[in-house]
Amino acid sequence: MIIGVNGYGYSGSGAVIDLLKEYKNLQVFDRCEFQWLHQPDGVFDLEYQIVENKGRQNSNAALQRFIRNSHTRPAFALQLASKGQFHKISKEYIRNLTLLEWKGYCTYEPYDIYRGHGNIISTFFDKAVTEVVCKVFPSFQLPLKRKTYFSMLDKAEFNEHTNKYLKEIFKCLGYNLNTPLVVDQLFSATRPSKGMEYFNQAKSIVVIRDPRDIFVDPKTTGRKCNFMPSDTVDNFILYYRKMHKEIDKYKHKSDVLIISFEDLV
């Protein structure tokens, strides 16, 4: 079983992690936050483009971004014994998700994928240059062909590959999923049950806190809080309400436990 302890930032999830560390029958990964599933261009975004929003350009862009993101080496990857392990595991994961790959390009690929190829200006520029250069070098072609990925999977296929991928990551981190494992920020507090399907058995703990304490905390402790608006009370209230808008949906779910930080004090 895997247990994600998830918070909203200064909501007190660290206190729950510390409490669970006292139980000898639990493994706890708290060396850093494990946000690889729900961070931008992470596993959730990859799933959306391959499983739900299927399209030849969508899957290529999503896979390219995931690969690029993996090369930034997220914080948990730094905890692996070998620096090359994460890239090796992620490369195998991409290989399993990919149905086809070839050298090519598409006119309307997103700007960040092919560094400008695809917008109107670069298309006309490429065409003009191609006409001139190809007269001298008939085999020359712009835009340059690059590795292109294609994938369209159903949900079950994606879950199977992702299950193996995550098992391998935690194995390399030194954990065994046959023993309950607690992971800091594994799931998103705004969608605490999303991602559970990647594991054979999973639970999610969401820690909420009085908004007044969250707003005051960084102002009284000197801690940075750039991830949320704290300039005015009105901005903070809007942010807090939107972030917690969906939480009531999960109050009666058997696999989600909502804990108030104040109840721990």
mmCIF file of C-alpha atoms in Angstrom:
data_model
loop_
_atom_site.group_PDB
_atom_site.id
_atom_site.type_symbol
_atom_site.label_atom_id
_atom_site.label_comp_id
_atom_site.label_asym_id
_atom_site.label_seq_id
_atom_site.Cartn_x
_atom_site.Cartn_y
_atom_site.Cartn_z
ATOM 1 C CA MET A 1 0.000 0.000 0.000
ATOM 2 C CA ILE A 2 1.056 3.565 -0.703
ATOM 3 C CA ILE A 3 -0.213 6.550 1.280
ATOM 4 C CA GLY A 4 0.068 10.095 0.002
ATOM 5 C CA VAL A 5 0.072 12.916 2.544
ATOM 6 C CA ASN A 6 -0.966 16.054 0.735
ATOM 7 C CA GLY A 7 -1.313 19.708 1.670
ATOM 8 C CA TYR A 8 -1.963 23.120 0.186
ATOM 9 C CA GLY A 9 1.194 24.847 1.332
ATOM 10 C CA TYR A 10 1.606 25.769 5.019
ATOM 11 C CA SER A 11 -1.442 23.643 5.756
ATOM 12 C CA GLY A 12 0.458 21.316 8.104
ATOM 13 C CA SER A 13 1.008 18.126 6.113
ATOM 14 C CA GLY A 14 4.527 17.938 7.532
ATOM 15 C CA ALA A 15 3.052 17.439 11.003
ATOM 16 C CA VAL A 16 1.149 14.379 9.769
ATOM 17 C CA ILE A 17 4.313 13.029 8.170
ATOM 18 C CA ASP A 18 6.171 13.411 11.480
ATOM 19 C CA LEU A 19 3.358 11.642 13.312
ATOM 20 C CA LEU A 20 3.354 8.680 10.913
ATOM 21 C CA LYS A 21 7.137 8.326 11.229
ATOM 22 C CA GLU A 22 6.555 7.136 14.782
ATOM 23 C CA TYR A 23 4.914 3.928 13.508
ATOM 24 C CA LYS A 24 7.519 1.229 12.960
ATOM 25 C CA ASN A 25 5.392 -0.691 10.477
ATOM 26 C CA LEU A 26 5.394 2.253 8.048
ATOM 27 C CA GLN A 27 8.048 3.358 5.586
ATOM 28 C CA VAL A 28 8.153 7.131 5.114
ATOM 29 C CA PHE A 29 9.635 9.024 2.185
ATOM 30 C CA ASP A 30 9.976 12.632 3.311
ATOM 31 C CA ARG A 31 13.406 13.625 2.040
ATOM 32 C CA CYS A 32 11.634 15.930 -0.410
ATOM 33 C CA GLU A 33 8.188 16.434 -1.896
ATOM 34 C CA PHE A 34 7.295 13.835 -4.526
ATOM 35 C CA GLN A 35 5.213 15.844 -6.995
ATOM 36 C CA TRP A 36 6.144 13.978 -10.162
ATOM 37 C CA LEU A 37 2.557 12.881 -10.807
ATOM 38 C CA HIS A 38 0.758 16.233 -10.617
ATOM 39 C CA GLN A 39 3.437 18.825 -11.410
ATOM 40 C CA PRO A 40 3.250 20.575 -14.819
ATOM 41 C CA ASP A 41 4.318 18.236 -17.651
ATOM 42 C CA GLY A 42 4.305 15.343 -15.199
ATOM 43 C CA VAL A 43 2.483 12.023 -15.374
ATOM 44 C CA PHE A 44 -1.042 13.511 -15.216
ATOM 45 C CA ASP A 45 -0.398 15.823 -18.167
ATOM 46 C CA LEU A 46 1.151 12.945 -20.081
ATOM 47 C CA GLU A 47 -1.906 10.776 -19.449
ATOM 48 C CA TYR A 48 -4.304 13.500 -20.569
ATOM 49 C CA GLN A 49 -2.678 13.909 -23.979
ATOM 50 C CA ILE A 50 -2.164 10.174 -24.616
ATOM 51 C CA VAL A 51 -5.405 8.763 -23.198
ATOM 52 C CA GLU A 52 -8.038 11.509 -23.247
ATOM 53 C CA ASN A 53 -7.033 14.243 -25.692
ATOM 54 C CA LYS A 54 -5.726 11.868 -28.331
ATOM 55 C CA GLY A 55 -4.011 13.308 -31.379
ATOM 56 C CA ARG A 56 -0.758 12.892 -33.303
ATOM 57 C CA GLN A 57 0.559 16.316 -32.307
ATOM 58 C CA ASN A 58 -0.712 16.055 -28.728
ATOM 59 C CA SER A 59 1.096 12.845 -27.879
ATOM 60 C CA ASN A 60 4.353 14.035 -29.450
ATOM 61 C CA ALA A 61 4.282 17.343 -27.564
ATOM 62 C CA ALA A 62 3.408 15.636 -24.257
ATOM 63 C CA LEU A 63 6.143 13.020 -24.574
ATOM 64 C CA GLN A 64 8.715 15.636 -25.617
ATOM 65 C CA ARG A 65 7.827 17.803 -22.615
ATOM 66 C CA PHE A 66 7.901 14.859 -20.216
ATOM 67 C CA ILE A 67 11.347 13.869 -21.483
ATOM 68 C CA ARG A 68 12.604 17.444 -21.149
ATOM 69 C CA ASN A 69 11.113 17.666 -17.659
ATOM 70 C CA SER A 70 12.806 14.446 -16.608
ATOM 71 C CA HIS A 71 16.170 15.882 -17.644
ATOM 72 C CA THR A 72 15.719 18.683 -15.099
ATOM 73 C CA ARG A 73 16.030 15.935 -12.475
ATOM 74 C CA PRO A 74 13.248 16.628 -9.960
ATOM 75 C CA ALA A 75 14.182 16.727 -6.283
ATOM 76 C CA PHE A 76 13.366 13.090 -5.552
ATOM 77 C CA ALA A 77 15.629 11.937 -8.408
ATOM 78 C CA LEU A 78 18.573 13.425 -6.530
ATOM 79 C CA GLN A 79 17.899 10.887 -3.777
ATOM 80 C CA LEU A 80 18.624 7.921 -6.052
ATOM 81 C CA ALA A 81 21.844 6.054 -5.383
ATOM 82 C CA SER A 82 22.967 6.415 -8.981
ATOM 83 C CA LYS A 83 22.495 9.710 -10.829
ATOM 84 C CA GLY A 84 21.701 7.853 -14.043
ATOM 85 C CA GLN A 85 18.958 5.662 -12.589
ATOM 86 C CA PHE A 86 16.105 8.115 -12.994
ATOM 87 C CA HIS A 87 16.917 8.815 -16.643
ATOM 88 C CA LYS A 88 17.229 5.108 -17.330
ATOM 89 C CA ILE A 89 13.882 4.308 -15.680
ATOM 90 C CA SER A 90 12.123 7.243 -17.375
ATOM 91 C CA LYS A 91 13.575 6.339 -20.767
ATOM 92 C CA GLU A 92 12.170 2.824 -20.452
ATOM 93 C CA TYR A 93 8.807 4.274 -19.411
ATOM 94 C CA ILE A 94 8.694 6.500 -22.509
ATOM 95 C CA ARG A 95 9.676 3.540 -24.666
ATOM 96 C CA ASN A 96 6.773 1.518 -23.275
ATOM 97 C CA LEU A 97 4.283 4.346 -23.828
ATOM 98 C CA THR A 98 5.420 5.118 -27.381
ATOM 99 C CA LEU A 99 3.805 3.238 -30.260
ATOM 100 C CA LEU A 100 5.871 4.788 -33.052
ATOM 101 C CA GLU A 101 8.757 7.198 -33.521
ATOM 102 C CA TRP A 102 10.369 8.627 -36.633
ATOM 103 C CA LYS A 103 12.350 11.578 -37.985
ATOM 104 C CA GLY A 104 9.963 14.314 -39.048
ATOM 105 C CA TYR A 105 8.168 17.517 -38.079
ATOM 106 C CA CYS A 106 4.707 19.045 -38.104
ATOM 107 C CA THR A 107 3.910 22.593 -39.175
ATOM 108 C CA TYR A 108 1.752 23.293 -36.134
ATOM 109 C CA GLU A 109 3.833 21.837 -33.335
ATOM 110 C CA PRO A 110 3.861 24.045 -30.181
ATOM 111 C CA TYR A 111 6.563 26.704 -30.101
ATOM 112 C CA ASP A 112 8.421 25.177 -27.162
ATOM 113 C CA ILE A 113 8.751 21.779 -28.866
ATOM 114 C CA TYR A 114 10.591 22.825 -32.008
ATOM 115 C CA ARG A 115 11.794 26.290 -30.921
ATOM 116 C CA GLY A 116 9.642 28.341 -33.243
ATOM 117 C CA HIS A 117 9.011 25.991 -36.162
ATOM 118 C CA GLY A 118 5.276 26.058 -36.627
ATOM 119 C CA ASN A 119 4.381 29.714 -36.214
ATOM 120 C CA ILE A 120 3.441 31.773 -39.274
ATOM 121 C CA ILE A 121 6.666 33.805 -39.475
ATOM 122 C CA SER A 122 8.957 30.802 -39.222
ATOM 123 C CA THR A 123 6.824 28.866 -41.714
ATOM 124 C CA PHE A 124 7.206 31.565 -44.383
ATOM 125 C CA PHE A 125 10.892 32.007 -43.509
ATOM 126 C CA ASP A 126 11.518 28.266 -43.762
ATOM 127 C CA LYS A 127 9.720 28.145 -47.090
ATOM 128 C CA ALA A 128 11.718 31.052 -48.547
ATOM 129 C CA VAL A 129 15.056 29.674 -47.312
ATOM 130 C CA THR A 130 14.173 26.167 -48.465
ATOM 131 C CA GLU A 131 13.419 27.342 -52.003
ATOM 132 C CA VAL A 132 16.783 29.110 -52.244
ATOM 133 C CA VAL A 133 18.945 26.516 -50.512
ATOM 134 C CA CYS A 134 17.337 23.540 -52.228
ATOM 135 C CA LYS A 135 18.315 24.926 -55.618
ATOM 136 C CA VAL A 136 21.939 24.586 -54.535
ATOM 137 C CA PHE A 137 21.531 21.518 -52.298
ATOM 138 C CA PRO A 138 18.579 19.468 -53.610
ATOM 139 C CA SER A 139 18.651 17.107 -50.616
ATOM 140 C CA PHE A 140 18.506 19.915 -48.036
ATOM 141 C CA GLN A 141 15.213 20.479 -46.226
ATOM 142 C CA LEU A 142 13.856 22.887 -43.606
ATOM 143 C CA PRO A 143 12.581 22.616 -40.939
ATOM 144 C CA LEU A 144 15.104 20.011 -39.905
ATOM 145 C CA LYS A 145 13.597 16.628 -39.179
ATOM 146 C CA ARG A 146 13.609 15.664 -35.500
ATOM 147 C CA LYS A 147 12.628 12.663 -33.465
ATOM 148 C CA THR A 148 8.834 12.524 -33.403
ATOM 149 C CA TYR A 149 6.749 10.385 -31.037
ATOM 150 C CA PHE A 150 3.286 8.921 -31.467
ATOM 151 C CA SER A 151 1.095 7.291 -28.857
ATOM 152 C CA MET A 152 -2.609 6.594 -28.284
ATOM 153 C CA LEU A 153 -3.380 4.301 -25.354
ATOM 154 C CA ASP A 154 -6.426 3.352 -23.357
ATOM 155 C CA LYS A 155 -6.562 4.027 -19.627
ATOM 156 C CA ALA A 156 -5.743 0.442 -18.602
ATOM 157 C CA GLU A 157 -2.605 0.366 -20.758
ATOM 158 C CA PHE A 158 -1.381 3.679 -19.410
ATOM 159 C CA ASN A 159 -2.026 2.599 -15.809
ATOM 160 C CA GLU A 160 -0.125 -0.643 -16.305
ATOM 161 C CA HIS A 161 2.983 1.086 -17.658
ATOM 162 C CA THR A 162 2.812 3.819 -15.011
ATOM 163 C CA ASN A 163 2.428 1.257 -12.228
ATOM 164 C CA LYS A 164 5.674 -0.430 -13.304
ATOM 165 C CA TYR A 165 7.419 2.923 -13.690
ATOM 166 C CA LEU A 166 6.547 4.143 -10.199
ATOM 167 C CA LYS A 167 7.359 0.783 -8.614
ATOM 168 C CA GLU A 168 10.805 0.950 -10.167
ATOM 169 C CA ILE A 169 11.374 4.498 -8.934
ATOM 170 C CA PHE A 170 10.473 3.648 -5.340
ATOM 171 C CA LYS A 171 12.489 0.442 -5.542
ATOM 172 C CA CYS A 172 15.556 2.463 -6.539
ATOM 173 C CA LEU A 173 14.818 4.867 -3.700
ATOM 174 C CA GLY A 174 15.055 1.882 -1.373
ATOM 175 C CA TYR A 175 11.388 1.156 -0.664
ATOM 176 C CA ASN A 176 9.210 -1.932 -1.048
ATOM 177 C CA LEU A 177 5.570 -1.345 -1.997
ATOM 178 C CA ASN A 178 4.604 -4.622 -0.324
ATOM 179 C CA THR A 179 5.062 -2.724 2.957
ATOM 180 C CA PRO A 180 2.960 0.431 3.569
ATOM 181 C CA LEU A 181 4.820 3.464 2.262
ATOM 182 C CA VAL A 182 3.991 7.069 3.165
ATOM 183 C CA VAL A 183 5.007 9.661 0.555
ATOM 184 C CA ASP A 184 5.042 13.426 1.017
ATOM 185 C CA GLN A 185 2.847 15.248 -1.569
ATOM 186 C CA LEU A 186 2.338 12.170 -3.752
ATOM 187 C CA PHE A 187 -1.144 13.284 -4.820
ATOM 188 C CA SER A 188 -2.638 16.732 -5.283
ATOM 189 C CA ALA A 189 -4.697 18.110 -2.399
ATOM 190 C CA THR A 190 -7.157 19.552 -4.918
ATOM 191 C CA ARG A 191 -7.756 16.094 -6.486
ATOM 192 C CA PRO A 192 -6.623 13.678 -3.778
ATOM 193 C CA SER A 193 -7.896 10.484 -5.402
ATOM 194 C CA LYS A 194 -6.403 11.152 -8.842
ATOM 195 C CA GLY A 195 -3.348 8.936 -9.340
ATOM 196 C CA MET A 196 -4.440 6.161 -6.982
ATOM 197 C CA GLU A 197 -5.233 4.030 -10.015
ATOM 198 C CA TYR A 198 -1.501 3.793 -10.740
ATOM 199 C CA PHE A 199 -0.971 1.689 -7.619
ATOM 200 C CA ASN A 200 -2.310 -1.686 -6.547
ATOM 201 C CA GLN A 201 -3.567 -0.150 -3.308
ATOM 202 C CA ALA A 202 -3.478 3.504 -2.326
ATOM 203 C CA LYS A 203 -4.836 5.926 0.249
ATOM 204 C CA SER A 204 -4.716 9.705 0.399
ATOM 205 C CA ILE A 205 -4.528 12.020 3.406
ATOM 206 C CA VAL A 206 -5.341 15.701 2.908
ATOM 207 C CA VAL A 207 -4.367 18.219 5.564
ATOM 208 C CA ILE A 208 -6.385 21.426 5.808
ATOM 209 C CA ARG A 209 -5.777 24.399 8.076
ATOM 210 C CA ASP A 210 -7.526 27.523 9.276
ATOM 211 C CA PRO A 211 -6.979 30.086 6.475
ATOM 212 C CA ARG A 212 -6.215 32.813 8.998
ATOM 213 C CA ASP A 213 -3.205 30.876 10.242
ATOM 214 C CA ILE A 214 -1.991 30.194 6.708
ATOM 215 C CA PHE A 215 -2.199 33.886 5.830
ATOM 216 C CA VAL A 216 -0.431 35.031 9.006
ATOM 217 C CA ASP A 217 2.177 32.243 9.201
ATOM 218 C CA PRO A 218 4.715 33.588 6.657
ATOM 219 C CA LYS A 219 4.261 37.127 7.939
ATOM 220 C CA THR A 220 5.121 36.150 11.513
ATOM 221 C CA THR A 221 7.791 33.513 10.821
ATOM 222 C CA GLY A 222 9.595 35.181 7.917
ATOM 223 C CA ARG A 223 9.141 32.115 5.706
ATOM 224 C CA LYS A 224 8.767 32.699 1.975
ATOM 225 C CA CYS A 225 5.349 32.122 0.428
ATOM 226 C CA ASN A 226 5.806 33.073 -3.210
ATOM 227 C CA PHE A 227 3.603 30.188 -4.320
ATOM 228 C CA MET A 228 0.432 31.929 -3.076
ATOM 229 C CA PRO A 229 -0.853 35.522 -2.995
ATOM 230 C CA SER A 230 -0.266 37.161 0.368
ATOM 231 C CA ASP A 231 -0.195 40.805 -0.682
ATOM 232 C CA THR A 232 -3.832 41.494 0.225
ATOM 233 C CA VAL A 233 -6.477 39.695 2.257
ATOM 234 C CA ASP A 234 -8.948 39.737 -0.654
ATOM 235 C CA ASN A 235 -6.493 38.066 -3.025
ATOM 236 C CA PHE A 236 -5.680 35.418 -0.445
ATOM 237 C CA ILE A 237 -9.366 34.700 0.238
ATOM 238 C CA LEU A 238 -10.053 34.167 -3.472
ATOM 239 C CA TYR A 239 -7.032 31.874 -3.768
ATOM 240 C CA TYR A 240 -7.940 29.860 -0.659
ATOM 241 C CA ARG A 241 -11.583 29.397 -1.661
ATOM 242 C CA LYS A 242 -10.727 28.203 -5.157
ATOM 243 C CA MET A 243 -8.043 25.800 -3.879
ATOM 244 C CA HIS A 244 -10.468 24.228 -1.373
ATOM 245 C CA LYS A 245 -13.605 24.345 -3.522
ATOM 246 C CA GLU A 246 -13.631 20.617 -4.376
ATOM 247 C CA ILE A 247 -12.574 19.183 -1.010
ATOM 248 C CA ASP A 248 -16.117 18.459 0.225
ATOM 249 C CA LYS A 249 -16.502 15.881 -2.568
ATOM 250 C CA TYR A 250 -13.954 13.663 -0.833
ATOM 251 C CA LYS A 251 -15.200 13.803 2.754
ATOM 252 C CA HIS A 252 -17.091 10.513 2.497
ATOM 253 C CA LYS A 253 -14.666 8.591 0.264
ATOM 254 C CA SER A 254 -13.200 5.531 1.952
ATOM 255 C CA ASP A 255 -9.767 6.015 0.384
ATOM 256 C CA VAL A 256 -9.401 9.704 1.328
ATOM 257 C CA LEU A 257 -8.928 11.015 4.868
ATOM 258 C CA ILE A 258 -9.231 14.747 5.530
ATOM 259 C CA ILE A 259 -7.451 15.975 8.648
ATOM 260 C CA SER A 260 -7.541 19.438 10.177
ATOM 261 C CA PHE A 261 -4.145 20.639 11.351
ATOM 262 C CA GLU A 262 -5.776 22.155 14.438
ATOM 263 C CA ASP A 263 -6.894 18.671 15.535
ATOM 264 C CA LEU A 264 -3.264 17.610 15.788
ATOM 265 C CA VAL A 265 -2.293 20.366 18.202
#
